[in-house]
Short mmCIF file of C-alpha atoms and ligand atoms in Angstrom, two decimals:
data_model
loop_
_atom_site.label_atom_id
_atom_site.label_comp_id
_atom_site.label_asym_id
_atom_site.label_seq_id
_atom_site.Cartn_x
_atom_site.Cartn_y
_atom_site.Cartn_z
CA MET A 1 -97.42 -138.38 -68.36
CA ILE A 2 -95.20 -136.00 -66.45
CA ILE A 3 -98.16 -135.00 -64.28
CA ASP A 4 -98.13 -138.54 -62.75
CA ARG A 5 -94.66 -137.86 -61.38
CA LEU A 6 -95.38 -134.39 -60.01
CA ASP A 7 -95.50 -133.59 -56.27
CA VAL A 8 -96.56 -129.99 -55.83
CA GLY A 9 -96.03 -128.60 -52.31
CA HIS A 10 -99.05 -127.40 -50.30
CA GLU A 11 -98.25 -123.70 -50.44
CA VAL A 12 -97.55 -123.75 -54.18
CA ARG A 13 -100.65 -125.82 -54.91
CA ALA A 14 -102.84 -123.39 -52.94
CA ALA A 15 -101.27 -120.36 -54.62
CA LEU A 16 -101.83 -121.82 -58.09
CA ALA A 17 -105.43 -122.73 -57.28
CA GLU A 18 -106.07 -119.14 -56.24
CA GLY A 19 -104.39 -117.74 -59.37
CA ARG A 20 -101.66 -116.13 -57.30
CA ALA A 21 -98.19 -115.38 -58.65
CA VAL A 22 -95.73 -118.30 -58.43
CA VAL A 23 -92.08 -118.34 -59.52
CA ALA A 24 -90.24 -121.58 -60.32
CA LEU A 25 -86.57 -121.79 -59.30
CA GLU A 26 -84.13 -124.39 -60.62
CA SER A 27 -81.76 -126.55 -58.61
CA THR A 28 -78.73 -127.29 -60.81
CA LEU A 29 -77.18 -124.01 -59.79
CA ILE A 30 -77.47 -125.25 -56.18
CA SER A 31 -75.86 -128.66 -56.73
CA HIS A 32 -73.54 -128.06 -59.68
CA GLY A 33 -73.20 -124.29 -60.12
CA LEU A 34 -72.05 -122.93 -56.76
CA PRO A 35 -69.99 -124.28 -53.85
CA TYR A 36 -71.47 -124.98 -50.36
CA PRO A 37 -72.43 -122.90 -48.35
CA LYS A 38 -72.89 -120.19 -51.02
CA ASN A 39 -75.34 -122.46 -52.85
CA LEU A 40 -77.68 -122.78 -49.86
CA GLU A 41 -77.44 -119.06 -49.10
CA VAL A 42 -78.37 -118.25 -52.70
CA ALA A 43 -81.24 -120.73 -52.80
CA THR A 44 -82.67 -119.31 -49.57
CA ALA A 45 -82.11 -115.70 -50.61
CA SER A 46 -83.76 -116.35 -53.99
CA GLU A 47 -86.87 -117.73 -52.31
CA ALA A 48 -86.91 -114.71 -49.98
CA ALA A 49 -86.56 -112.34 -52.95
CA VAL A 50 -89.55 -113.96 -54.67
CA ARG A 51 -91.60 -113.60 -51.48
CA ALA A 52 -90.54 -109.96 -51.06
CA SER A 53 -92.09 -109.30 -54.50
CA GLY A 54 -95.36 -110.80 -53.28
CA ALA A 55 -95.08 -114.10 -55.18
CA ILE A 56 -94.63 -117.69 -53.96
CA PRO A 57 -91.35 -119.52 -54.75
CA ALA A 58 -91.28 -123.11 -56.05
CA THR A 59 -87.80 -124.58 -56.13
CA ILE A 60 -87.82 -127.73 -58.27
CA ALA A 61 -85.74 -130.94 -57.99
CA VAL A 62 -86.07 -134.72 -58.35
CA HIS A 63 -86.15 -137.13 -55.40
CA GLY A 64 -87.54 -140.61 -54.85
CA GLY A 65 -88.73 -140.89 -58.43
CA ARG A 66 -90.84 -137.75 -58.11
CA LEU A 67 -90.57 -134.23 -59.50
CA LEU A 68 -90.82 -132.02 -56.43
CA VAL A 69 -92.28 -128.59 -57.13
CA GLY A 70 -91.73 -126.43 -54.06
CA LEU A 71 -88.91 -127.92 -51.93
CA ASP A 72 -89.21 -127.33 -48.19
CA GLY A 73 -86.27 -126.10 -46.07
CA ALA A 74 -85.09 -129.61 -45.17
CA ALA A 75 -85.10 -130.76 -48.80
CA LEU A 76 -83.28 -127.63 -49.89
CA SER A 77 -80.47 -128.16 -47.42
CA ALA A 78 -80.29 -131.90 -48.17
CA LEU A 79 -79.73 -131.02 -51.82
CA ALA A 80 -77.24 -128.25 -51.06
CA THR A 81 -75.14 -130.36 -48.68
CA ALA A 82 -75.19 -133.62 -50.65
CA PRO A 83 -71.64 -134.87 -51.39
CA THR A 84 -70.26 -133.84 -54.78
CA GLY A 85 -71.15 -136.43 -57.38
CA SER A 86 -74.13 -137.85 -55.49
CA VAL A 87 -76.66 -135.57 -57.17
CA ARG A 88 -77.52 -136.14 -60.82
CA LYS A 89 -77.97 -133.27 -63.26
CA ALA A 90 -81.35 -133.77 -64.92
CA ALA A 91 -82.09 -132.08 -68.23
CA ARG A 92 -84.85 -133.12 -70.69
CA PRO A 93 -82.74 -136.01 -72.08
CA THR A 94 -81.72 -137.27 -68.62
CA LEU A 95 -84.91 -136.64 -66.64
CA ALA A 96 -86.32 -140.15 -67.10
CA ALA A 97 -83.11 -141.78 -65.88
CA ALA A 98 -83.05 -139.44 -62.88
CA LEU A 99 -86.66 -140.34 -62.01
CA ALA A 100 -85.97 -144.05 -62.47
CA ASP A 101 -82.86 -143.87 -60.27
CA GLY A 102 -84.80 -142.71 -57.21
CA GLY A 103 -82.05 -140.55 -55.70
CA TRP A 104 -81.54 -136.81 -55.73
CA ALA A 105 -81.29 -135.01 -59.04
CA ALA A 106 -81.09 -131.31 -59.67
CA THR A 107 -83.07 -129.95 -62.58
CA THR A 108 -81.47 -127.74 -65.24
CA VAL A 109 -83.39 -125.04 -67.05
CA SER A 110 -84.91 -127.55 -69.49
CA ALA A 111 -86.14 -130.04 -66.87
CA THR A 112 -87.30 -127.24 -64.55
CA MET A 113 -89.38 -125.76 -67.38
CA MET A 114 -90.99 -129.16 -68.02
CA ALA A 115 -91.98 -129.56 -64.35
CA ALA A 116 -93.03 -125.94 -63.88
CA HIS A 117 -95.22 -125.99 -66.98
CA ALA A 118 -96.86 -129.26 -65.93
CA ALA A 119 -97.64 -127.66 -62.56
CA GLY A 120 -99.16 -124.58 -64.23
CA ILE A 121 -96.38 -122.09 -63.48
CA SER A 122 -95.58 -119.40 -66.10
CA VAL A 123 -92.54 -117.63 -64.64
CA PHE A 124 -89.15 -119.14 -63.83
CA ALA A 125 -85.92 -117.57 -62.57
CA THR A 126 -82.39 -118.87 -63.09
CA GLY A 127 -78.87 -117.42 -63.26
CA GLY A 128 -77.87 -117.91 -66.86
CA ILE A 129 -79.30 -120.24 -69.47
CA GLY A 130 -77.21 -122.86 -71.23
CA GLY A 131 -76.71 -122.40 -74.96
CA VAL A 132 -74.36 -123.01 -77.87
CA HIS A 133 -70.94 -123.81 -76.42
CA ARG A 134 -67.85 -122.26 -77.98
CA GLY A 135 -66.51 -124.65 -80.59
CA ALA A 136 -69.89 -126.33 -80.96
CA LEU A 137 -70.19 -125.38 -84.59
CA GLY A 138 -66.70 -124.53 -85.83
CA GLY A 139 -63.02 -125.39 -85.56
CA VAL A 140 -61.32 -128.65 -86.52
CA ALA A 141 -63.67 -130.85 -84.52
CA PRO A 142 -67.04 -129.23 -83.86
CA THR A 143 -68.51 -130.64 -80.60
CA PHE A 144 -72.14 -129.85 -81.41
CA ASP A 145 -72.58 -129.14 -77.67
CA ILE A 146 -75.80 -127.13 -77.63
CA SER A 147 -77.76 -127.05 -74.37
CA SER A 148 -81.21 -128.61 -74.34
CA ASP A 149 -82.24 -125.35 -72.60
CA LEU A 150 -82.58 -123.77 -76.06
CA GLU A 151 -84.93 -126.42 -77.46
CA GLU A 152 -87.00 -126.24 -74.29
CA LEU A 153 -87.34 -122.47 -74.62
CA GLY A 154 -88.54 -123.13 -78.17
CA ARG A 155 -91.31 -125.47 -77.08
CA THR A 156 -92.49 -124.73 -73.52
CA PRO A 157 -94.61 -121.62 -72.88
CA MET A 158 -93.07 -119.76 -69.97
CA ALA A 159 -91.10 -116.61 -69.15
CA VAL A 160 -87.54 -117.48 -68.14
CA VAL A 161 -85.75 -114.68 -66.28
CA CYS A 162 -81.94 -114.82 -66.37
CA ALA A 163 -78.90 -112.53 -66.50
CA GLY A 164 -78.23 -113.47 -70.11
CA PRO A 165 -76.84 -116.63 -71.70
CA LYS A 166 -73.83 -117.77 -69.64
CA ALA A 167 -70.65 -115.93 -70.61
CA ILE A 168 -68.84 -119.24 -71.22
CA LEU A 169 -70.97 -119.73 -74.34
CA ASP A 170 -70.86 -118.62 -77.94
CA VAL A 171 -73.40 -115.88 -77.14
CA PRO A 172 -74.08 -114.60 -80.71
CA ALA A 173 -74.73 -118.19 -81.91
CA THR A 174 -77.00 -118.76 -78.90
CA LEU A 175 -79.07 -115.70 -79.89
CA GLU A 176 -79.32 -116.95 -83.48
CA TYR A 177 -80.51 -120.34 -82.27
CA LEU A 178 -83.18 -118.72 -80.09
CA GLU A 179 -84.33 -116.61 -83.01
CA THR A 180 -84.63 -119.69 -85.22
CA ARG A 181 -86.71 -121.41 -82.56
CA GLY A 182 -89.00 -118.37 -82.26
CA VAL A 183 -88.01 -117.29 -78.77
CA PRO A 184 -88.30 -113.56 -78.02
CA VAL A 185 -85.22 -112.33 -76.11
CA ILE A 186 -85.88 -109.16 -74.12
CA ALA A 187 -83.22 -107.11 -72.32
CA LEU A 188 -84.68 -105.33 -69.32
CA GLY A 189 -83.81 -101.65 -68.99
CA GLN A 190 -80.95 -101.51 -71.50
CA ALA A 191 -80.25 -101.95 -75.21
CA ASP A 192 -77.28 -104.32 -74.76
CA LEU A 193 -77.77 -108.00 -74.04
CA PRO A 194 -76.86 -108.62 -70.38
CA GLY A 195 -73.60 -110.62 -70.18
CA PHE A 196 -74.23 -112.90 -67.16
CA TYR A 197 -71.18 -112.00 -64.96
CA ALA A 198 -70.95 -108.61 -66.71
CA ARG A 199 -73.64 -105.99 -67.34
CA SER A 200 -73.23 -106.28 -71.11
CA ALA A 201 -72.42 -109.17 -73.43
CA GLY A 202 -70.99 -106.60 -75.84
CA ILE A 203 -73.77 -107.06 -78.39
CA PRO A 204 -77.22 -105.52 -78.69
CA ALA A 205 -80.20 -107.53 -77.44
CA PRO A 206 -82.80 -108.51 -80.07
CA MET A 207 -85.26 -106.29 -78.20
CA SER A 208 -85.50 -104.39 -74.95
CA ALA A 209 -88.20 -103.21 -72.58
CA PRO A 210 -87.87 -100.26 -70.21
CA ASP A 211 -89.33 -101.95 -67.13
CA VAL A 212 -91.10 -104.98 -65.69
CA ALA A 213 -94.57 -103.70 -66.65
CA ALA A 214 -93.60 -103.35 -70.32
CA THR A 215 -91.93 -106.79 -70.21
CA ALA A 216 -95.06 -108.33 -68.70
CA GLU A 217 -97.16 -106.97 -71.56
CA ILE A 218 -94.96 -108.63 -74.18
CA VAL A 219 -94.82 -111.88 -72.20
CA ALA A 220 -98.60 -111.94 -71.71
CA VAL A 221 -99.22 -111.50 -75.44
CA HIS A 222 -96.59 -114.10 -76.38
CA LEU A 223 -98.09 -116.68 -74.02
CA ARG A 224 -101.45 -116.10 -75.68
CA VAL A 225 -100.56 -115.87 -79.36
CA GLY A 226 -97.15 -117.51 -79.65
CA SER A 227 -95.79 -120.87 -78.68
CA GLY A 228 -92.79 -121.66 -76.54
CA GLY A 229 -91.00 -119.46 -74.06
CA VAL A 230 -89.76 -115.92 -73.69
CA LEU A 231 -86.27 -115.12 -72.41
CA VAL A 232 -86.05 -112.07 -70.17
CA CYS A 233 -82.48 -110.91 -69.53
CA VAL A 234 -81.74 -108.72 -66.50
CA PRO A 235 -78.26 -107.22 -66.01
CA VAL A 236 -76.29 -108.35 -62.93
CA PRO A 237 -76.43 -105.68 -60.17
CA GLU A 238 -73.72 -103.07 -60.76
CA ALA A 239 -71.97 -103.50 -57.39
CA ASP A 240 -71.18 -107.18 -58.01
CA ALA A 241 -70.66 -107.22 -61.79
CA LEU A 242 -67.32 -108.37 -63.17
CA PRO A 243 -65.59 -105.86 -65.42
CA GLY A 244 -65.97 -107.08 -69.05
CA GLU A 245 -62.21 -107.47 -69.50
CA VAL A 246 -61.72 -109.55 -66.33
CA MET A 247 -64.60 -111.79 -67.36
CA ARG A 248 -63.33 -112.28 -70.92
CA GLU A 249 -59.81 -113.21 -69.77
CA ALA A 250 -61.07 -115.75 -67.23
CA VAL A 251 -63.57 -117.27 -69.66
CA ASP A 252 -61.01 -117.56 -72.48
CA ARG A 253 -58.45 -119.21 -70.22
CA ALA A 254 -60.96 -121.60 -68.61
CA THR A 255 -62.34 -122.58 -72.02
CA ALA A 256 -58.86 -123.35 -73.40
CA GLU A 257 -58.02 -125.40 -70.30
CA ALA A 258 -61.27 -127.36 -70.54
CA ALA A 259 -60.53 -128.24 -74.16
CA ALA A 260 -56.98 -129.33 -73.26
CA ALA A 261 -58.34 -131.46 -70.39
CA ARG A 262 -61.03 -132.89 -72.71
CA VAL A 263 -63.87 -131.92 -70.39
CA ALA A 264 -67.13 -132.32 -72.33
CA GLY A 265 -70.84 -133.04 -72.06
CA PRO A 266 -72.92 -132.16 -69.00
CA ALA A 267 -69.71 -131.85 -66.92
CA LEU A 268 -68.44 -128.92 -69.00
CA THR A 269 -70.61 -126.09 -67.63
CA PRO A 270 -69.98 -126.91 -63.92
CA TRP A 271 -66.24 -127.34 -64.65
CA LEU A 272 -65.98 -123.95 -66.36
CA LEU A 273 -67.94 -122.14 -63.62
CA GLY A 274 -65.68 -123.68 -60.97
CA ARG A 275 -62.48 -122.83 -62.83
CA ILE A 276 -63.60 -119.24 -63.43
CA ALA A 277 -64.31 -118.87 -59.70
CA THR A 278 -60.69 -119.82 -58.97
CA LEU A 279 -59.26 -117.62 -61.74
CA THR A 280 -61.19 -114.56 -60.50
CA ASP A 281 -60.49 -115.22 -56.82
CA GLY A 282 -64.15 -115.69 -56.04
CA ALA A 283 -65.34 -112.52 -57.79
CA SER A 284 -67.34 -114.59 -60.30
CA VAL A 285 -69.13 -116.35 -57.43
CA ARG A 286 -70.13 -112.96 -55.97
CA ALA A 287 -71.47 -111.88 -59.38
CA ASN A 288 -73.25 -115.21 -59.89
CA THR A 289 -74.83 -115.03 -56.43
CA ALA A 290 -76.00 -111.45 -56.87
CA LEU A 291 -77.46 -112.04 -60.32
CA ILE A 292 -79.40 -115.14 -59.27
CA VAL A 293 -81.06 -113.37 -56.33
CA ASN A 294 -81.75 -110.31 -58.49
CA ASP A 295 -83.33 -112.48 -61.20
CA ALA A 296 -85.57 -114.05 -58.55
CA ALA A 297 -86.73 -110.60 -57.41
CA VAL A 298 -87.47 -109.48 -60.97
CA ALA A 299 -89.24 -112.77 -61.74
CA GLY A 300 -91.40 -112.21 -58.66
CA ALA A 301 -92.41 -108.76 -59.89
CA LEU A 302 -93.04 -110.14 -63.38
CA ALA A 303 -95.20 -112.95 -62.01
CA MET A 304 -97.22 -110.42 -60.00
CA ALA A 305 -97.84 -108.33 -63.14
CA LEU A 306 -98.68 -111.43 -65.19
CA ALA A 307 -101.02 -113.01 -62.64
CA VAL A 308 -103.49 -110.23 -63.35
CA SER A 309 -103.48 -110.50 -67.14
CA LEU A 310 -103.18 -114.29 -67.36
CA ALA A 311 -106.10 -114.79 -64.98
CA ALA A 312 -108.28 -112.96 -67.48
CA THR A 313 -107.68 -115.49 -70.27
CA THR A 314 -107.39 -119.21 -70.80
CA ARG A 315 -104.34 -120.50 -72.58
CA PRO A 316 -105.05 -122.11 -75.98
CA PRO A 317 -104.55 -125.89 -76.16
CA VAL A 318 -101.02 -126.87 -77.21
N1 PSU B 401 -77.33 -120.53 -63.93
C1 PSU B 401 -76.27 -120.40 -63.08
N2 PSU B 401 -75.52 -121.51 -62.81
C2 PSU B 401 -75.81 -122.76 -63.35
C3 PSU B 401 -76.94 -122.88 -64.23
C4 PSU B 401 -77.65 -121.73 -64.48
O1 PSU B 401 -75.99 -119.29 -62.61
O2 PSU B 401 -75.12 -123.73 -63.07
C5 PSU B 401 -77.29 -124.25 -64.84
C6 PSU B 401 -78.71 -124.28 -65.38
O3 PSU B 401 -79.39 -125.34 -64.74
C7 PSU B 401 -78.59 -124.54 -66.87
C8 PSU B 401 -77.33 -125.37 -66.90
O4 PSU B 401 -79.70 -125.19 -67.41
O5 PSU B 401 -76.49 -124.66 -65.98
C9 PSU B 401 -76.78 -125.50 -68.30
O6 PSU B 401 -76.06 -126.69 -68.40
P1 PSU B 401 -75.65 -127.28 -69.85
O7 PSU B 401 -74.75 -126.24 -70.45
O8 PSU B 401 -74.91 -128.57 -69.55
O9 PSU B 401 -76.90 -127.49 -70.64
MN1 MN B 402 -74.20 -129.63 -73.16
#
């Protein structure tokens, strides 16, 4: 059982026991998504943003065969400064190997959801979820590269706060997949689906809620009557957003280059994010940084609102 591998930090354990708001944070964006020292700054700022909302942060990673829920400062910087290639990327299909290996592994959205749910956490913040990659379903040689994040959202009850599916993806196909798997997708404060680096993905969101309180109501009901997760999409802060056109050009070029270089599998997302950072002269890293910290703040507020309503009920057995 996953619970046998779980090490929940003191502060997080106490907060959960008291029914206080806790927000899970993932670690792949630290090890594979952003360069040092930006990654450590973002991880620290995200934890601070959760605390500023009144909730307790729980950054999750794998080390020494254990799933750590609530990294301390030393662990966070060990992960952020580890040499490239020395940290595994653990998703649901690769979590067991990462635990068996005994070294450091960062958890993606899917593995973070597994650990957070086992610990009893209902709210999780990330930058952008993985999804259906471009070319996964069509073209001469479909890759079938669909992130395990989507299946996890379909099965694990939890609110995942992000800035939209990552812009490198086939976003309409990703929305269709989420619909098929029964995952509500809520845009916060706007009708358009947030576009990760950009405020809008250029398509309407399946549904929207005006504010955190209204979002919390939908999430609370879903966690009681539905199964699986809810995806809450918050637009990147205006000041750091990439203009839609700049984003589209960089994403198109990076995607074509990745195909030409035959980059595939778990290496694809980190490769694309890195290439887009170069193509936009670092502007995409500023947007990515800002959206991650903003998501953490919103997740903190959501967890505060939910702590009240979830405390009043017991979750049905799964
Ligand atoms: N959000 C970011 N940067 C990232 C990620 C999210 O701003 O690097 C990570 C998440 O951990 C997500 C993963 O689960 O990218 C998706 O990887 P893949 O496409 O290989 O499933
Ligand atoms: Mn993949």
